[in-house]
Amino acid sequence: ELKVICDNGVVNFGKYFLFLERWMCWLRENGGFTGISRGSAGGSMLAYLLKITHINPFQYNLPFERFLSQARIARGKYPDIDLDINDRDLLVSKLYEEYGDKMAQCSTHGALKIKSSIKDACRVLLGWNSNDPRVNDVTKSLPKTEPQGVKSKDFLLGYTDSDGIYHAGVLEQNNQLQVFFQEHKEVYEMVLQLLGIPRSISRHPSAYLISDKPISDSSPTFIVSDHLCTQYTANDV
């Protein structure tokens, strides 16, 4: 494990483990606690010995390779230790006290989805506001939420997943939407251009960036509720 974690030829993750050990110990010493383990990190003996996780992987035959391997590192799939913390505010406040402007919360970008794209396109091209019954009728025929991890355009038009399974799009299954787009082709063309464009920005609930230099040296930032945030999303960070 130590060879893969610290001497893999790409990134030394030792500091990451030591960082988690330090702050999980601090949390427990100050009345907080974490869950026993969640996800593939339960297969790491190093995480168990450092008391980051609390399940002995040997006892339950949990494989380390599912958490981290040379192959995963080569693909850029770095370790992710999910920790359930009972008092996140306690820990986050202490981290801000320790790191100051070297710590920031990551942002999330709300993207235009099918319903909002139709409403915006109708308002601009047809002069219909979002309360117009013609707009309401077609948007109410759509699913209330779009599935996570699926691009809005794929959800609209259909897509084939990584297992080779085809998923029919909303447009294929919704006759009302088909008729609406046939009657208003300019709306359909604009919707295709709008889908996925960032519309709003907010704070990610659990993604933070900690650096050895002020965050503003490496990322544009903004302030939300007195919290410094990166303008980059967690994935971009």
Tab-separated table of C-alpha atoms in Angstrom:
chain	number	residue	atom	x	y	z
A	1	GLU	CA	0.000	0.000	0.000
A	2	LEU	CA	2.722	2.469	0.938
A	3	LYS	CA	4.475	1.924	-2.385
A	4	VAL	CA	1.287	2.598	-4.359
A	5	ILE	CA	0.261	5.546	-2.176
A	6	CYS	CA	3.635	7.262	-1.781
A	7	ASP	CA	5.983	5.880	-4.445
A	8	ASN	CA	3.793	5.445	-7.534
A	9	GLY	CA	5.867	7.713	-9.787
A	10	VAL	CA	3.044	10.228	-10.318
A	11	VAL	CA	1.765	11.792	-7.065
A	12	ASN	CA	2.764	11.194	-3.450
A	13	PHE	CA	-0.554	10.853	-1.622
A	14	GLY	CA	1.131	10.483	1.766
A	15	LYS	CA	0.419	14.094	2.727
A	16	TYR	CA	-3.253	13.580	1.916
A	17	PHE	CA	-3.454	10.690	4.373
A	18	LEU	CA	-1.510	12.599	7.044
A	19	PHE	CA	-3.768	15.609	6.595
A	20	LEU	CA	-6.849	13.457	7.167
A	21	GLU	CA	-5.234	11.726	10.149
A	22	ARG	CA	-4.462	15.073	11.799
A	23	TRP	CA	-7.906	16.549	11.407
A	24	MET	CA	-9.894	13.411	12.167
A	25	CYS	CA	-7.907	13.095	15.398
A	26	TRP	CA	-8.566	16.774	16.193
A	27	LEU	CA	-12.274	16.292	15.542
A	28	ARG	CA	-12.521	13.333	17.915
A	29	GLU	CA	-10.496	15.133	20.582
A	30	ASN	CA	-12.987	17.996	20.412
A	31	GLY	CA	-16.171	16.013	20.754
A	32	GLY	CA	-16.837	15.104	17.156
A	33	PHE	CA	-16.881	11.718	15.471
A	34	THR	CA	-16.972	10.131	12.023
A	35	GLY	CA	-18.629	7.077	10.504
A	36	ILE	CA	-16.733	3.785	10.435
A	37	SER	CA	-16.092	3.921	6.678
A	38	ARG	CA	-17.868	4.401	3.385
A	39	GLY	CA	-16.835	3.398	-0.100
A	40	SER	CA	-13.648	1.812	-1.370
A	41	ALA	CA	-11.391	3.512	1.222
A	42	GLY	CA	-12.485	0.755	3.619
A	43	GLY	CA	-10.027	-1.492	1.786
A	44	SER	CA	-7.006	0.569	2.851
A	45	MET	CA	-5.026	-0.751	5.819
A	46	LEU	CA	-3.131	2.558	6.012
A	47	ALA	CA	-6.386	4.511	6.404
A	48	TYR	CA	-7.426	2.051	9.149
A	49	LEU	CA	-4.111	2.291	11.020
A	50	LEU	CA	-4.227	6.093	10.880
A	51	LYS	CA	-7.785	5.930	12.299
A	52	ILE	CA	-9.236	7.693	9.274
A	53	THR	CA	-11.522	4.705	8.731
A	54	HIS	CA	-12.562	2.219	11.416
A	55	ILE	CA	-12.957	-1.138	9.665
A	56	ASN	CA	-10.094	-3.646	9.469
A	57	PRO	CA	-9.992	-4.550	5.762
A	58	PHE	CA	-8.334	-7.927	6.493
A	59	GLN	CA	-11.182	-8.950	8.772
A	60	TYR	CA	-13.735	-8.390	5.992
A	61	ASN	CA	-11.503	-9.248	3.010
A	62	LEU	CA	-11.813	-5.766	1.461
A	63	PRO	CA	-9.435	-5.250	-1.506
A	64	PHE	CA	-7.079	-2.273	-1.495
A	65	GLU	CA	-6.968	-2.255	-5.316
A	66	ARG	CA	-10.587	-1.139	-5.493
A	67	PHE	CA	-9.502	2.027	-3.682
A	68	LEU	CA	-6.179	2.720	-5.392
A	69	SER	CA	-3.894	0.975	-7.870
A	70	GLN	CA	-1.181	1.868	-10.365
A	71	ALA	CA	-3.729	1.445	-13.160
A	72	ARG	CA	-6.144	3.906	-11.527
A	73	ILE	CA	-3.352	6.419	-10.957
A	74	ALA	CA	-2.294	6.120	-14.612
A	75	ARG	CA	-5.888	6.966	-15.610
A	76	GLY	CA	-5.956	9.966	-13.264
A	77	LYS	CA	-8.475	8.298	-10.906
A	78	TYR	CA	-7.119	9.579	-7.615
A	79	PRO	CA	-8.279	8.409	-4.167
A	80	ASP	CA	-11.471	9.773	-2.665
A	81	ILE	CA	-12.058	9.092	1.027
A	82	ASP	CA	-15.679	9.815	1.888
A	83	LEU	CA	-16.139	10.654	5.558
A	84	ASP	CA	-19.446	11.113	7.370
A	85	ILE	CA	-18.863	13.786	10.029
A	86	ASN	CA	-21.367	14.553	12.766
A	87	ASP	CA	-20.387	18.236	13.165
A	88	ARG	CA	-18.991	19.581	9.925
A	89	ASP	CA	-19.304	23.219	11.033
A	90	LEU	CA	-16.949	22.537	13.944
A	91	LEU	CA	-14.291	21.119	11.650
A	92	VAL	CA	-14.720	23.656	8.847
A	93	SER	CA	-14.469	26.584	11.271
A	94	LYS	CA	-11.224	25.199	12.646
A	95	LEU	CA	-9.830	24.656	9.160
A	96	TYR	CA	-10.608	28.256	8.188
A	97	GLU	CA	-8.938	29.398	11.418
A	98	GLU	CA	-5.851	27.332	10.527
A	99	TYR	CA	-5.547	28.077	6.795
A	100	GLY	CA	-7.268	31.459	6.318
A	101	ASP	CA	-7.060	32.656	2.726
A	102	LYS	CA	-5.368	29.377	1.753
A	103	MET	CA	-8.738	27.633	1.983
A	104	ALA	CA	-11.907	28.092	-0.064
A	105	GLN	CA	-15.143	26.308	-0.732
A	106	CYS	CA	-15.616	25.110	-4.312
A	107	SER	CA	-18.501	26.386	-6.388
A	108	THR	CA	-21.207	24.601	-8.328
A	109	HIS	CA	-22.698	25.909	-11.548
A	110	GLY	CA	-26.398	25.474	-12.180
A	111	ALA	CA	-26.866	24.710	-15.871
A	112	LEU	CA	-29.829	25.375	-18.141
A	113	LYS	CA	-31.989	22.266	-18.345
A	114	ILE	CA	-34.771	21.346	-20.747
A	115	LYS	CA	-37.640	23.147	-18.999
A	116	SER	CA	-35.737	26.367	-18.344
A	117	SER	CA	-34.322	26.368	-21.889
A	118	ILE	CA	-37.809	26.059	-23.398
A	119	LYS	CA	-39.110	28.882	-21.195
A	120	ASP	CA	-36.186	31.170	-22.056
A	121	ALA	CA	-36.405	30.422	-25.786
A	122	CYS	CA	-40.176	31.028	-25.829
A	123	ARG	CA	-39.776	34.319	-23.965
A	124	VAL	CA	-37.113	35.622	-26.357
A	125	LEU	CA	-38.405	34.262	-29.670
A	126	LEU	CA	-42.178	34.216	-29.170
A	127	GLY	CA	-42.729	36.803	-26.441
A	128	TRP	CA	-44.411	34.216	-24.161
A	129	ASN	CA	-43.553	34.533	-20.479
A	130	SER	CA	-43.105	31.480	-18.241
A	131	ASN	CA	-46.735	31.716	-17.031
A	132	ASP	CA	-48.177	31.517	-20.532
A	133	PRO	CA	-50.419	28.413	-20.671
A	134	ARG	CA	-48.833	27.354	-23.979
A	135	VAL	CA	-45.452	27.232	-22.250
A	136	ASN	CA	-46.817	25.676	-19.075
A	137	ASP	CA	-48.623	22.909	-20.950
A	138	VAL	CA	-45.495	21.656	-22.686
A	139	THR	CA	-43.119	22.007	-19.714
A	140	LYS	CA	-45.556	20.241	-17.373
A	141	SER	CA	-45.511	17.259	-19.724
A	142	LEU	CA	-41.783	16.807	-18.997
A	143	PRO	CA	-40.279	14.884	-16.033
A	144	LYS	CA	-40.011	16.962	-12.843
A	145	THR	CA	-36.272	16.282	-12.555
A	146	GLU	CA	-33.548	15.212	-14.937
A	147	PRO	CA	-31.372	12.222	-13.962
A	148	GLN	CA	-28.027	13.002	-12.341
A	149	GLY	CA	-24.967	12.321	-14.452
A	150	VAL	CA	-26.848	12.552	-17.757
A	151	LYS	CA	-26.354	15.618	-19.947
A	152	SER	CA	-29.551	17.498	-20.658
A	153	LYS	CA	-29.077	17.207	-24.412
A	154	ASP	CA	-28.638	13.436	-24.106
A	155	PHE	CA	-31.728	13.243	-21.898
A	156	LEU	CA	-33.676	15.157	-24.554
A	157	LEU	CA	-32.426	13.349	-27.660
A	158	GLY	CA	-31.414	9.925	-26.305
A	159	TYR	CA	-28.008	8.369	-25.701
A	160	THR	CA	-26.047	5.129	-25.445
A	161	ASP	CA	-24.381	4.525	-22.062
A	162	SER	CA	-20.952	3.012	-21.377
A	163	ASP	CA	-22.475	-0.490	-21.318
A	164	GLY	CA	-23.821	-0.054	-24.839
A	165	ILE	CA	-27.433	0.284	-23.672
A	166	TYR	CA	-29.538	2.822	-25.540
A	167	HIS	CA	-31.793	5.156	-23.537
A	168	ALA	CA	-34.601	6.806	-25.460
A	169	GLY	CA	-34.764	10.573	-25.134
A	170	VAL	CA	-37.677	12.586	-23.794
A	171	LEU	CA	-38.371	13.876	-27.292
A	172	GLU	CA	-38.887	10.345	-28.623
A	173	GLN	CA	-41.382	9.508	-25.904
A	174	ASN	CA	-43.328	12.758	-25.593
A	175	ASN	CA	-45.760	13.402	-28.466
A	176	GLN	CA	-46.778	16.782	-27.076
A	177	LEU	CA	-43.167	17.964	-27.089
A	178	GLN	CA	-42.681	16.642	-30.639
A	179	VAL	CA	-45.683	18.593	-31.929
A	180	PHE	CA	-44.601	21.748	-30.078
A	181	PHE	CA	-41.102	21.649	-31.580
A	182	GLN	CA	-42.500	20.922	-35.052
A	183	GLU	CA	-44.708	24.014	-34.810
A	184	HIS	CA	-41.906	26.146	-33.352
A	185	LYS	CA	-38.693	24.941	-34.966
A	186	GLU	CA	-36.869	28.122	-33.982
A	187	VAL	CA	-37.521	27.288	-30.311
A	188	TYR	CA	-36.156	23.759	-30.792
A	189	GLU	CA	-32.972	25.072	-32.445
A	190	MET	CA	-32.383	27.573	-29.649
A	191	VAL	CA	-33.059	24.980	-26.942
A	192	LEU	CA	-30.309	22.780	-28.407
A	193	GLN	CA	-27.897	25.717	-28.114
A	194	LEU	CA	-28.954	26.633	-24.578
A	195	LEU	CA	-28.862	23.200	-22.932
A	196	GLY	CA	-25.978	22.845	-20.491
A	197	ILE	CA	-24.970	26.519	-20.438
A	198	PRO	CA	-24.169	27.686	-16.862
A	199	ARG	CA	-26.941	29.878	-15.461
A	200	SER	CA	-26.203	30.268	-11.742
A	201	ILE	CA	-23.365	29.779	-9.287
A	202	SER	CA	-23.445	28.618	-5.674
A	203	ARG	CA	-21.389	26.758	-3.061
A	204	HIS	CA	-20.680	23.030	-3.244
A	205	PRO	CA	-21.973	21.435	-0.020
A	206	SER	CA	-18.810	19.470	0.787
A	207	ALA	CA	-15.949	20.357	-1.595
A	208	TYR	CA	-13.138	22.531	-0.232
A	209	LEU	CA	-9.757	23.502	-1.625
A	210	ILE	CA	-6.779	23.866	0.720
A	211	SER	CA	-3.449	25.068	-0.650
A	212	ASP	CA	-0.009	26.095	0.574
A	213	LYS	CA	-0.586	29.502	-1.078
A	214	PRO	CA	-3.512	31.959	-1.074
A	215	ILE	CA	-6.338	30.507	-3.185
A	216	SER	CA	-6.568	33.702	-5.253
A	217	ASP	CA	-3.081	32.906	-6.608
A	218	SER	CA	-4.455	29.936	-8.527
A	219	SER	CA	-8.209	30.462	-8.919
A	220	PRO	CA	-10.627	33.361	-9.425
A	221	THR	CA	-12.725	33.671	-6.288
A	222	PHE	CA	-15.937	35.234	-4.995
A	223	ILE	CA	-17.651	35.636	-1.632
A	224	VAL	CA	-20.875	33.872	-0.608
A	225	SER	CA	-22.196	34.401	2.947
A	226	ASP	CA	-18.727	35.527	4.108
A	227	HIS	CA	-17.132	32.375	2.659
A	228	LEU	CA	-14.370	32.538	0.074
A	229	CYS	CA	-15.259	30.326	-2.910
A	230	THR	CA	-13.468	29.305	-6.073
A	231	GLN	CA	-15.168	30.296	-9.286
A	232	TYR	CA	-13.958	26.968	-10.694
A	233	THR	CA	-16.155	23.944	-9.959
A	234	ALA	CA	-14.878	21.066	-7.835
A	235	ASN	CA	-14.053	18.974	-10.919
A	236	ASP	CA	-12.097	21.850	-12.486
A	237	VAL	CA	-10.261	22.447	-9.201
